[in-house]
Short mmCIF file of C-alpha atoms in Angstrom, two decimals:
data_model
loop_
_atom_site.label_atom_id
_atom_site.label_comp_id
_atom_site.label_asym_id
_atom_site.label_seq_id
_atom_site.Cartn_x
_atom_site.Cartn_y
_atom_site.Cartn_z
CA MET A 243 0.00 0.00 0.00
CA SER A 244 1.38 3.44 -0.89
CA GLY A 245 2.25 5.63 2.06
CA ALA A 246 3.08 2.62 4.26
CA ILE A 247 4.23 3.29 7.81
CA THR A 248 7.95 2.60 8.35
CA CYS A 249 9.85 2.38 11.61
CA SER A 250 13.52 1.83 12.48
CA ALA A 251 14.20 0.62 16.03
CA THR A 252 17.81 1.87 15.76
CA ASP A 253 16.75 5.40 14.81
CA LEU A 254 13.97 5.45 17.40
CA SER A 255 16.22 4.25 20.27
CA ALA A 256 18.66 7.08 19.49
CA LEU A 257 15.83 9.56 19.99
CA LEU A 258 14.57 7.92 23.17
CA GLY A 259 17.97 7.86 24.85
CA PRO A 260 20.12 5.11 26.42
CA ASN A 261 18.68 1.74 27.47
CA SER A 262 15.65 2.25 25.19
CA THR A 263 16.26 -0.48 22.65
CA ALA A 264 13.50 -2.70 24.01
CA ALA A 265 11.01 0.16 23.98
CA ALA A 266 11.97 1.12 20.43
CA ASN A 267 11.56 -2.48 19.25
CA TYR A 268 8.14 -2.66 20.91
CA ILE A 269 6.94 0.59 19.38
CA CYS A 270 8.16 -0.37 15.90
CA GLY A 271 6.53 -3.78 16.25
CA GLN A 272 3.20 -2.19 17.07
CA LEU A 273 3.51 0.26 14.17
CA GLY A 274 4.31 -2.67 11.88
CA THR A 275 1.15 -4.43 13.03
CA VAL A 276 -0.90 -1.30 12.34
CA ASN A 277 0.71 -0.96 8.91
CA ASN A 278 -0.16 -4.58 8.06
CA LYS A 279 -3.76 -3.96 9.09
CA PHE A 280 -3.95 -0.96 6.76
CA THR A 281 -2.46 -3.02 3.94
CA ASP A 282 -4.95 -5.84 4.55
CA ALA A 283 -7.82 -3.33 4.61
CA ALA A 284 -6.67 -1.83 1.31
CA TYR A 285 -6.62 -5.25 -0.38
CA ALA A 286 -10.03 -6.08 1.07
CA ILE A 287 -11.55 -2.79 -0.11
CA ASP A 288 -10.11 -3.15 -3.63
CA ASN A 289 -11.25 -6.77 -3.94
CA THR A 290 -14.71 -5.95 -2.63
CA TYR A 291 -14.99 -3.13 -5.15
CA LEU A 292 -13.93 -5.46 -7.98
CA LEU A 293 -16.33 -8.21 -6.89
CA PHE A 294 -19.21 -5.73 -6.74
CA SER A 295 -18.30 -4.53 -10.23
CA ALA A 296 -18.20 -8.15 -11.45
CA TYR A 297 -21.71 -8.70 -10.11
CA LEU A 298 -22.92 -5.61 -11.97
CA VAL A 299 -21.35 -6.76 -15.24
CA PHE A 300 -22.81 -10.22 -14.82
CA ALA A 301 -26.24 -8.67 -14.24
CA MET A 302 -25.91 -7.29 -17.77
CA GLN A 303 -26.60 -10.85 -18.96
CA LEU A 304 -30.14 -10.40 -17.70
CA GLY A 305 -30.27 -7.14 -19.61
CA PHE A 306 -29.08 -8.86 -22.78
CA ALA A 307 -31.67 -11.61 -22.28
CA MET A 308 -34.54 -9.15 -21.89
CA LEU A 309 -33.36 -6.98 -24.77
CA CYS A 310 -32.98 -9.99 -27.07
CA ALA A 311 -36.33 -11.48 -26.06
CA GLY A 312 -38.18 -8.24 -26.73
CA SER A 313 -36.40 -7.71 -30.06
CA VAL A 314 -37.40 -11.03 -31.63
CA ARG A 315 -40.83 -12.31 -32.58
CA ALA A 316 -42.71 -14.15 -29.87
CA LYS A 317 -42.35 -17.51 -31.62
CA ASN A 318 -38.57 -17.42 -30.95
CA THR A 319 -38.53 -16.13 -27.37
CA MET A 320 -37.52 -19.36 -25.62
CA ASN A 321 -34.76 -19.95 -28.13
CA ILE A 322 -33.09 -16.59 -27.65
CA MET A 323 -33.47 -16.77 -23.86
CA LEU A 324 -31.81 -20.19 -23.79
CA THR A 325 -28.88 -18.98 -25.87
CA ASN A 326 -28.28 -16.16 -23.38
CA VAL A 327 -28.23 -18.64 -20.49
CA LEU A 328 -25.80 -20.88 -22.33
CA ASP A 329 -23.51 -17.99 -23.25
CA ALA A 330 -22.89 -17.62 -19.52
CA ALA A 331 -22.74 -21.34 -18.73
CA ALA A 332 -20.56 -22.54 -21.61
CA GLY A 333 -18.50 -19.37 -21.43
CA GLY A 334 -17.82 -20.00 -17.75
CA LEU A 335 -16.26 -23.41 -18.35
CA PHE A 336 -14.27 -22.52 -21.45
CA TYR A 337 -12.99 -19.26 -19.99
CA TYR A 338 -11.87 -21.17 -16.88
CA LEU A 339 -10.15 -23.90 -18.87
CA PHE A 340 -8.52 -21.81 -21.60
CA GLY A 341 -9.76 -18.25 -21.92
CA TYR A 342 -8.23 -16.66 -18.85
CA ALA A 343 -4.82 -18.22 -19.56
CA PHE A 344 -4.87 -16.98 -23.17
CA ALA A 345 -5.93 -13.50 -22.05
CA PHE A 346 -3.86 -12.81 -18.93
CA GLY A 347 -1.29 -15.59 -18.66
CA GLU A 348 2.33 -14.61 -19.16
CA SER A 349 3.60 -14.67 -22.73
CA SER A 350 6.95 -14.20 -24.42
CA GLY A 351 5.85 -12.61 -27.69
CA GLY A 352 2.85 -10.60 -26.55
CA PHE A 353 0.43 -12.58 -28.78
CA ILE A 354 -1.18 -15.10 -26.45
CA GLY A 355 -0.86 -16.13 -22.80
CA THR A 356 0.55 -19.54 -21.96
CA HIS A 357 0.09 -19.85 -18.17
CA ASN A 358 -2.72 -20.40 -15.63
CA PHE A 359 -4.80 -22.88 -17.65
CA GLY A 360 -7.65 -24.05 -15.42
CA LEU A 361 -6.44 -21.40 -12.94
CA LYS A 362 -3.34 -23.46 -12.21
CA ASN A 363 -0.86 -21.65 -9.92
CA PHE A 364 -3.52 -19.10 -9.09
CA PRO A 365 -3.91 -16.58 -7.43
CA THR A 366 -0.76 -14.80 -8.56
CA SER A 367 1.02 -11.79 -7.08
CA THR A 368 -1.00 -9.50 -9.37
CA SER A 369 -4.36 -11.28 -9.80
CA ASP A 370 -6.91 -12.85 -7.47
CA TYR A 371 -10.14 -14.78 -8.00
CA SER A 372 -12.16 -11.58 -8.09
CA PHE A 373 -10.20 -10.51 -11.18
CA PHE A 374 -10.97 -13.82 -12.91
CA LEU A 375 -14.68 -13.44 -12.18
CA TYR A 376 -14.69 -9.90 -13.50
CA GLN A 377 -12.95 -10.88 -16.74
CA TRP A 378 -15.26 -13.86 -17.25
CA ALA A 379 -18.25 -11.51 -17.10
CA PHE A 380 -16.64 -9.47 -19.89
CA ALA A 381 -16.00 -12.55 -22.03
CA ILE A 382 -19.61 -13.72 -21.96
CA ALA A 383 -20.78 -10.20 -22.78
CA ALA A 384 -18.94 -10.46 -26.11
CA ALA A 385 -20.69 -13.77 -26.85
CA GLY A 386 -24.06 -12.27 -25.97
CA ILE A 387 -23.55 -9.53 -28.55
CA THR A 388 -23.02 -12.07 -31.30
CA SER A 389 -26.15 -14.05 -30.46
CA GLY A 390 -28.33 -11.04 -31.28
CA SER A 391 -27.01 -10.78 -34.84
CA ILE A 392 -27.90 -14.36 -35.77
CA ALA A 393 -31.16 -14.62 -33.84
CA GLU A 394 -34.32 -16.35 -35.16
CA ARG A 395 -32.63 -18.59 -37.74
CA THR A 396 -29.64 -20.35 -36.19
CA GLN A 397 -29.36 -23.98 -35.11
CA PHE A 398 -28.89 -24.49 -31.42
CA VAL A 399 -25.70 -26.53 -31.85
CA ALA A 400 -24.16 -23.61 -33.74
CA TYR A 401 -24.76 -21.38 -30.72
CA LEU A 402 -22.91 -23.82 -28.48
CA ILE A 403 -19.96 -24.13 -30.84
CA TYR A 404 -19.45 -20.44 -31.60
CA SER A 405 -20.00 -19.32 -27.98
CA SER A 406 -17.40 -21.75 -26.66
CA PHE A 407 -14.91 -20.84 -29.38
CA LEU A 408 -15.41 -17.10 -28.92
CA THR A 409 -15.08 -17.04 -25.13
CA GLY A 410 -12.37 -19.70 -24.98
CA PHE A 411 -10.06 -18.47 -27.75
CA VAL A 412 -11.02 -15.59 -30.06
CA TYR A 413 -11.90 -12.98 -27.45
CA PRO A 414 -9.10 -13.87 -24.98
CA VAL A 415 -6.40 -13.40 -27.62
CA VAL A 416 -7.63 -9.87 -28.35
CA ALA A 417 -7.83 -9.16 -24.62
CA HIS A 418 -4.21 -10.25 -24.26
CA TRP A 419 -3.06 -7.88 -27.00
CA PHE A 420 -4.54 -4.77 -25.40
CA TRP A 421 -5.12 -5.50 -21.70
CA SER A 422 -2.38 -7.86 -20.57
CA PRO A 423 0.71 -6.16 -19.12
CA ASP A 424 2.83 -7.88 -21.80
CA GLY A 425 0.45 -7.67 -24.77
CA TRP A 426 2.12 -6.39 -27.94
CA ALA A 427 -0.18 -3.33 -28.19
CA SER A 428 -0.80 -2.82 -24.46
CA PRO A 429 -0.44 0.68 -23.00
CA PHE A 430 0.86 -0.99 -19.80
CA LEU A 431 4.16 -2.03 -21.42
CA SER A 432 7.14 -0.34 -19.81
CA GLU A 433 8.95 0.01 -23.15
CA ASN A 434 8.55 -0.62 -26.88
CA ARG A 435 4.91 0.43 -26.82
CA LEU A 436 3.00 0.65 -30.12
CA PHE A 437 3.84 4.09 -31.56
CA GLY A 438 5.36 4.91 -28.19
CA THR A 439 1.98 4.89 -26.45
CA GLY A 440 0.07 1.64 -26.94
CA ALA A 441 -3.60 1.42 -27.85
CA ILE A 442 -6.01 2.73 -25.21
CA ASP A 443 -9.20 0.70 -24.88
CA PHE A 444 -10.01 1.14 -21.21
CA ALA A 445 -13.13 -1.01 -20.86
CA GLY A 446 -13.51 -2.61 -24.26
CA SER A 447 -15.08 -0.67 -27.15
CA GLY A 448 -12.75 -2.76 -29.29
CA VAL A 449 -11.89 -5.76 -27.13
CA VAL A 450 -15.50 -6.55 -26.19
CA HIS A 451 -17.89 -4.66 -28.46
CA MET A 452 -16.04 -4.83 -31.76
CA VAL A 453 -15.14 -8.48 -31.23
CA GLY A 454 -18.78 -9.40 -30.54
CA GLY A 455 -20.08 -7.13 -33.31
CA ILE A 456 -17.70 -8.31 -36.03
CA ALA A 457 -18.34 -11.94 -35.09
CA GLY A 458 -22.08 -11.29 -35.39
CA LEU A 459 -21.53 -9.54 -38.72
CA TRP A 460 -19.93 -12.61 -40.22
CA GLY A 461 -22.52 -14.94 -38.76
CA ALA A 462 -25.41 -12.91 -40.19
CA LEU A 463 -23.71 -12.43 -43.56
CA ILE A 464 -23.00 -16.14 -44.02
CA GLU A 465 -26.48 -17.17 -42.84
CA GLY A 466 -28.31 -14.58 -44.88
CA PRO A 467 -31.42 -12.59 -43.88
CA ARG A 468 -34.48 -14.01 -42.18
CA ILE A 469 -37.37 -15.17 -44.37
CA GLY A 470 -39.53 -12.18 -45.24
CA ARG A 471 -36.98 -9.54 -44.24
CA PHE A 472 -36.54 -8.29 -47.82
CA GLU A 473 -38.94 -8.39 -50.75
CA GLU A 474 -37.85 -9.66 -54.16
CA GLY A 475 -37.42 -6.07 -55.29
CA GLY A 476 -35.11 -5.40 -52.36
CA ARG A 477 -37.46 -3.33 -50.20
CA ALA A 478 -36.85 -3.91 -46.50
CA ILE A 479 -39.72 -5.25 -44.39
CA ALA A 480 -39.59 -4.56 -40.67
CA LEU A 481 -39.84 -7.77 -38.64
CA ARG A 482 -40.36 -6.01 -35.34
CA GLY A 483 -39.81 -7.61 -31.97
CA HIS A 484 -42.87 -8.58 -29.99
CA SER A 485 -42.30 -6.61 -26.78
CA ALA A 486 -41.09 -3.03 -26.45
CA SER A 487 -41.54 -3.46 -22.69
CA LEU A 488 -38.86 -6.15 -22.56
CA VAL A 489 -36.58 -4.01 -24.72
CA VAL A 490 -36.88 -1.08 -22.30
CA LEU A 491 -36.40 -3.35 -19.27
CA GLY A 492 -33.30 -4.87 -20.82
CA THR A 493 -31.91 -1.46 -21.72
CA PHE A 494 -32.23 -0.16 -18.16
CA LEU A 495 -30.60 -3.31 -16.80
CA LEU A 496 -27.71 -2.84 -19.21
CA TRP A 497 -27.44 0.83 -18.24
CA PHE A 498 -27.21 -0.18 -14.59
CA GLY A 499 -24.62 -2.86 -15.33
CA TRP A 500 -22.51 -0.45 -17.35
CA TYR A 501 -21.55 1.26 -14.08
CA GLY A 502 -19.66 -1.94 -13.27
CA PHE A 503 -18.42 -2.34 -16.84
CA ASN A 504 -16.73 1.06 -17.18
CA PRO A 505 -15.93 2.39 -13.68
CA GLY A 506 -15.19 -1.16 -12.51
CA SER A 507 -12.42 -1.51 -15.09
CA PHE A 508 -10.14 0.46 -12.79
CA THR A 509 -10.17 -2.80 -10.71
CA LYS A 510 -8.92 -0.85 -7.67
CA ILE A 511 -10.35 2.13 -5.85
CA LEU A 512 -8.02 2.87 -2.93
CA ILE A 513 -5.20 4.57 -4.85
CA PRO A 514 -4.45 8.25 -4.13
CA TYR A 515 -3.30 10.45 -6.99
CA GLU A 516 -2.20 13.15 -4.57
CA SER A 517 -1.28 11.85 -1.11
CA GLY A 518 -3.20 13.44 1.74
CA SER A 519 -5.84 15.01 -0.55
CA ASN A 520 -9.38 14.11 -1.53
CA TYR A 521 -8.27 13.40 -5.11
CA GLY A 522 -7.52 9.82 -6.03
CA GLN A 523 -8.65 6.89 -8.12
CA TRP A 524 -12.07 7.20 -6.53
CA SER A 525 -12.30 10.55 -8.33
CA GLY A 526 -11.42 8.93 -11.65
CA ILE A 527 -14.07 6.29 -11.03
CA GLY A 528 -16.68 8.96 -10.41
CA ARG A 529 -15.65 10.86 -13.54
CA THR A 530 -15.86 7.64 -15.56
CA ALA A 531 -19.43 7.07 -14.38
CA VAL A 532 -20.29 10.63 -15.43
CA THR A 533 -18.76 10.35 -18.91
CA THR A 534 -20.53 7.03 -19.42
CA THR A 535 -23.86 8.58 -18.46
CA LEU A 536 -23.45 11.68 -20.62
CA SER A 537 -22.49 9.74 -23.74
CA GLY A 538 -25.45 7.38 -23.45
CA CYS A 539 -27.93 10.17 -22.73
CA THR A 540 -26.71 12.27 -25.65
CA ALA A 541 -26.88 9.35 -28.06
CA ALA A 542 -30.40 8.50 -26.90
CA LEU A 543 -31.70 12.02 -27.51
CA THR A 544 -29.88 12.36 -30.83
CA THR A 545 -31.39 9.08 -32.00
CA LEU A 546 -34.83 10.13 -30.83
CA PHE A 547 -34.89 13.28 -32.96
CA GLY A 548 -32.89 11.77 -35.80
CA LYS A 549 -35.32 8.87 -36.26
CA ARG A 550 -38.24 11.28 -35.89
CA LEU A 551 -36.93 13.25 -38.87
CA LEU A 552 -36.30 10.11 -40.90
CA SER A 553 -39.40 8.06 -40.09
CA GLY A 554 -41.88 10.50 -38.59
CA HIS A 555 -42.25 8.47 -35.38
CA TRP A 556 -41.00 8.63 -31.79
CA MET A 557 -39.69 5.06 -31.51
CA VAL A 558 -38.76 3.82 -28.04
CA THR A 559 -36.83 0.81 -29.35
CA ASP A 560 -34.69 3.05 -31.56
CA VAL A 561 -33.97 5.30 -28.59
CA CYS A 562 -32.89 2.26 -26.55
CA ASN A 563 -30.45 1.20 -29.24
CA GLY A 564 -29.17 4.76 -29.49
CA LEU A 565 -28.54 4.83 -25.75
CA LEU A 566 -26.57 1.58 -25.95
CA ALA A 567 -24.62 2.92 -28.93
CA GLY A 568 -23.46 5.84 -26.78
CA PHE A 569 -22.37 3.45 -24.05
CA ALA A 570 -20.51 1.15 -26.46
CA ALA A 571 -18.63 4.11 -27.95
CA ILE A 572 -17.57 5.78 -24.67
CA THR A 573 -16.34 2.50 -23.18
CA ALA A 574 -12.84 2.85 -24.67
CA GLY A 575 -12.18 6.37 -23.44
CA CYS A 576 -14.49 6.77 -20.46
CA SER A 577 -11.59 7.17 -18.01
CA VAL A 578 -9.38 9.52 -20.03
CA VAL A 579 -11.75 12.19 -21.42
CA GLU A 580 -13.52 15.23 -20.04
CA PRO A 581 -17.29 15.09 -19.49
CA TRP A 582 -17.92 17.57 -22.31
CA ALA A 583 -16.07 15.27 -24.74
CA ALA A 584 -18.39 12.41 -23.78
CA ILE A 585 -21.28 14.46 -25.18
CA VAL A 586 -19.45 14.65 -28.51
CA CYS A 587 -18.86 10.91 -28.36
CA GLY A 588 -22.54 10.13 -27.83
CA PHE A 589 -23.70 12.52 -30.55
CA VAL A 590 -21.44 10.98 -33.19
CA ALA A 591 -22.24 7.43 -31.99
CA SER A 592 -25.91 8.02 -32.75
CA ILE A 593 -25.09 9.20 -36.26
CA VAL A 594 -22.82 6.19 -36.78
CA LEU A 595 -25.62 3.83 -35.69
CA ILE A 596 -28.22 5.42 -37.95
CA GLY A 597 -25.78 5.44 -40.87
CA CYS A 598 -24.79 1.79 -40.35
CA ASN A 599 -28.46 0.77 -40.24
CA LYS A 600 -29.13 2.56 -43.53
CA LEU A 601 -26.12 0.85 -45.08
CA ALA A 602 -27.30 -2.53 -43.77
CA GLU A 603 -30.66 -2.06 -45.51
CA LEU A 604 -28.99 -1.14 -48.79
CA LEU A 605 -26.80 -4.25 -48.60
CA LYS A 606 -29.74 -6.46 -47.52
CA TYR A 607 -27.97 -7.31 -44.30
CA ASP A 608 -30.28 -8.59 -41.55
CA ASP A 609 -29.37 -8.18 -37.89
CA PRO A 610 -32.44 -8.46 -35.61
CA LEU A 611 -30.80 -6.50 -32.77
CA GLU A 612 -28.60 -4.18 -34.87
CA ALA A 613 -25.73 -5.73 -32.90
CA ALA A 614 -23.05 -5.51 -35.59
CA GLN A 615 -23.96 -1.91 -36.38
CA LEU A 616 -24.23 -0.88 -32.74
CA HIS A 617 -21.31 -2.73 -31.19
CA GLY A 618 -19.08 -3.05 -34.23
CA GLY A 619 -19.64 0.36 -35.79
CA CYS A 620 -19.93 2.40 -32.61
CA GLY A 621 -17.15 0.42 -30.96
CA ALA A 622 -14.83 1.43 -33.81
CA TRP A 623 -15.89 5.05 -33.45
CA GLY A 624 -15.14 4.82 -29.72
CA LEU A 625 -11.54 3.82 -30.44
CA ILE A 626 -11.09 6.71 -32.88
CA PHE A 627 -12.67 9.06 -30.34
CA VAL A 628 -9.93 8.20 -27.81
CA GLY A 629 -7.25 9.10 -30.33
CA LEU A 630 -8.85 12.50 -30.75
CA PHE A 631 -9.99 13.51 -27.25
CA ALA A 632 -7.84 11.68 -24.65
CA ASN A 633 -6.73 14.11 -21.94
CA GLU A 634 -3.02 14.15 -21.04
CA ARG A 635 -3.56 14.38 -17.28
CA TYR A 636 -6.09 11.55 -17.18
CA VAL A 637 -3.97 9.31 -19.42
CA ASN A 638 -1.02 9.70 -17.05
CA GLU A 639 -3.20 9.03 -13.99
CA VAL A 640 -4.73 5.87 -15.42
CA TYR A 641 -1.75 4.42 -17.30
CA GLY A 642 1.14 5.98 -15.40
CA VAL A 643 3.46 8.85 -16.18
CA SER A 644 5.92 7.67 -18.81
CA PRO A 645 8.23 9.49 -21.23
CA GLY A 646 6.83 9.57 -24.74
CA ARG A 647 3.26 8.69 -23.81
CA HIS A 648 0.89 10.43 -26.21
CA TYR A 649 -2.69 11.64 -25.86
CA GLY A 650 -5.53 12.95 -28.05
CA LEU A 651 -4.89 14.75 -31.35
CA PHE A 652 -7.46 17.47 -30.64
CA MET A 653 -6.00 17.93 -27.13
CA GLY A 654 -2.54 18.75 -28.46
CA GLY A 655 -1.02 15.28 -28.13
CA GLY A 656 -0.19 14.61 -31.76
CA GLY A 657 -1.42 11.79 -33.97
CA LYS A 658 0.48 8.77 -32.63
CA LEU A 659 -2.28 7.67 -30.23
CA LEU A 660 -4.80 7.96 -33.07
CA GLY A 661 -2.51 5.79 -35.17
CA ALA A 662 -2.39 3.15 -32.44
CA GLN A 663 -6.19 3.23 -32.23
CA LEU A 664 -6.53 2.70 -35.98
CA VAL A 665 -4.14 -0.25 -35.78
CA GLN A 666 -6.36 -1.75 -33.09
CA ILE A 667 -9.43 -1.46 -35.33
CA VAL A 668 -7.65 -3.13 -38.25
CA VAL A 669 -6.22 -6.04 -36.27
CA ILE A 670 -9.52 -6.75 -34.47
CA VAL A 671 -11.44 -6.80 -37.77
CA GLY A 672 -8.78 -9.03 -39.31
CA TRP A 673 -8.48 -11.47 -36.40
CA VAL A 674 -12.20 -11.90 -35.80
CA SER A 675 -12.91 -12.19 -39.52
CA ALA A 676 -10.24 -14.87 -39.94
CA THR A 677 -11.42 -16.92 -36.96
CA MET A 678 -15.16 -16.43 -36.58
CA GLY A 679 -15.79 -15.96 -40.30
CA THR A 680 -14.06 -19.26 -40.96
CA LEU A 681 -15.98 -20.98 -38.18
CA PHE A 682 -19.37 -19.81 -39.43
CA PHE A 683 -18.45 -20.84 -42.99
CA ILE A 684 -17.49 -24.34 -41.83
CA LEU A 685 -20.72 -24.66 -39.85
CA LYS A 686 -22.69 -23.70 -42.94
CA GLN A 687 -20.86 -26.25 -45.09
CA LEU A 688 -21.66 -28.92 -42.50
CA ASN A 689 -25.35 -27.87 -42.43
CA LEU A 690 -25.01 -26.96 -38.76
CA LEU A 691 -25.68 -23.24 -39.05
CA ARG A 692 -29.18 -22.39 -40.26
CA ILE A 693 -32.47 -24.09 -39.43
CA SER A 694 -34.86 -25.30 -42.11
CA GLU A 695 -37.27 -22.93 -43.83
CA LYS A 696 -40.20 -24.79 -42.27
CA ASP A 697 -38.83 -24.46 -38.75
CA GLU A 698 -37.99 -20.81 -39.26
CA THR A 699 -41.51 -20.08 -40.47
CA ARG A 700 -43.20 -21.87 -37.60
CA GLY A 701 -40.77 -20.55 -35.01
CA MET A 702 -38.06 -22.33 -33.06
CA ASP A 703 -39.95 -22.33 -29.78
CA MET A 704 -42.49 -24.82 -31.12
CA THR A 705 -40.19 -26.81 -33.40
CA ARG A 706 -37.04 -26.95 -31.28
CA HIS A 707 -37.90 -26.14 -27.66
CA GLY A 708 -41.17 -27.89 -26.88
CA GLY A 709 -43.62 -24.99 -26.98
CA PHE A 710 -44.08 -21.25 -26.77
CA ALA A 711 -42.76 -19.08 -23.98
CA TYR A 712 -46.24 -17.85 -23.10
CA ILE A 713 -49.75 -17.61 -24.49
CA TYR A 714 -49.93 -14.72 -26.90
CA HIS A 715 -51.84 -13.26 -29.81
CA ASP A 716 -49.92 -12.54 -32.99
CA ASN A 717 -52.32 -11.17 -35.56
CA ASP A 718 -49.45 -10.09 -37.78
CA ASP A 719 -47.80 -13.48 -38.05
CA GLU A 720 -50.07 -15.73 -40.10
CA SER A 721 -47.29 -18.26 -40.55
CA ILE A 722 -48.14 -19.78 -37.18
CA GLN A 723 -51.23 -21.86 -37.96
CA PHE A 724 -52.38 -25.19 -36.63
CA PRO A 725 -55.36 -27.39 -37.52
CA GLY A 726 -58.56 -26.04 -36.06
CA MET A 727 -57.03 -22.67 -35.22
CA THR A 728 -57.51 -19.37 -37.01
CA PRO A 729 -54.91 -16.62 -37.33
CA GLY A 730 -54.90 -14.39 -34.27
CA SER A 731 -56.28 -17.00 -31.89
CA PRO A 732 -54.42 -17.75 -28.64
CA LEU A 733 -51.55 -20.20 -29.06
CA PRO A 734 -51.09 -22.26 -25.91
CA ARG A 735 -47.80 -23.73 -24.87
CA ARG A 736 -47.54 -27.43 -25.58
CA SER A 737 -48.44 -29.34 -22.43
CA ASP A 738 -46.36 -32.22 -21.19
CA PRO A 739 -48.00 -35.62 -20.69
CA PRO A 740 -49.21 -36.28 -17.15
CA ALA A 741 -46.77 -38.04 -14.86
CA LEU A 742 -47.68 -41.65 -14.05
#
């Protein structure tokens, strides 16, 4: 702990006078005990803070589940809910066995970790179990992003395969590059940093959001659009989700969890920036929560009025996606920018989201949750934003004062940090495309990717999961018809046979 109490019995006995050695030893012993108690308390406070942050990030899985459920048609609700549960479950095992070691194990070349498989020789001098739990919650968030892009038409086995591969290998390698102390592009390197500064991605606009978004992009491209999403002439048909209420609930849960996602990425709270003052890492954590809030709020309002001008409607689901776009973009630079810059970040993130959605329609790309556009597009903007607006003082506080460390172009820091950020975008797109694109292509060739046209039309809840999530009326979906039932009539969940 910084500012530790030190005591020398020799020096103290000289001050106390002759025959005072025993007293000096006693006093120093007591001061040493007090110092150890302070050190123990500091570790306990930091670990408690990190565990609480991990719980918040994990609660985002519930937000993802609600958001996904509300964004798909009712006939696929059970399917998308199950995939969200399995993202966490399968991700937990594969991140424990392989993912954490690849991400944060020691490496010689900075490409991939090679220690701590299955948490062997763990805890270490720098990491405890709370850190593992926190990083696992991040890994499954990336997998949850991808599931939204390929919703309503993907075989269940494909979900299991891609989720395990993403959390156990693809995501951890990217995390090692930018977050591990010895990653080749990490800003924590003591020397030979990328462009003299390393790439700054504080909480994962690139590592989490771009990885999940680009993976989803390839999955949706290789699968193709849902049946009925585009007419033969190319006109887009909106296949709206069945519950705006679930979308709003999920959005608020994600908003709440983001306060563990971004501020929690400091991992420690009890670090003073100026000894004996009220300014320390706790101040940076508070500022990070503020920048996160301002970016999301600005993006939500910009999307609200932007979509009003484009469509003539005040759409709550569009506003929710705009809010999340602002959060995804600010995640990279939340700790190193001023609050006013976060407003700029959110404003541009909204425009990026709207533009990506327009481009997706032109290219006949179908993403039920706009996940690739939101997390991939806005995540990339978030990395560029850091290269433009990172504040010198905050960069030095978060990453340490170091000769040659650069900051934002618009803040007078030159263009080297921006260059490092652009390199990060390129390598993430390349790595995820090479790995996840190949995986989805292989699954398609093996007929393991997309469900049959009949199953897709009837809905996966009935054909794959034993019945509907709940009784509902769907007057707009005439594809769900059964003998003796007319369109719009209640569709009960299939009942199980009575137990004997």
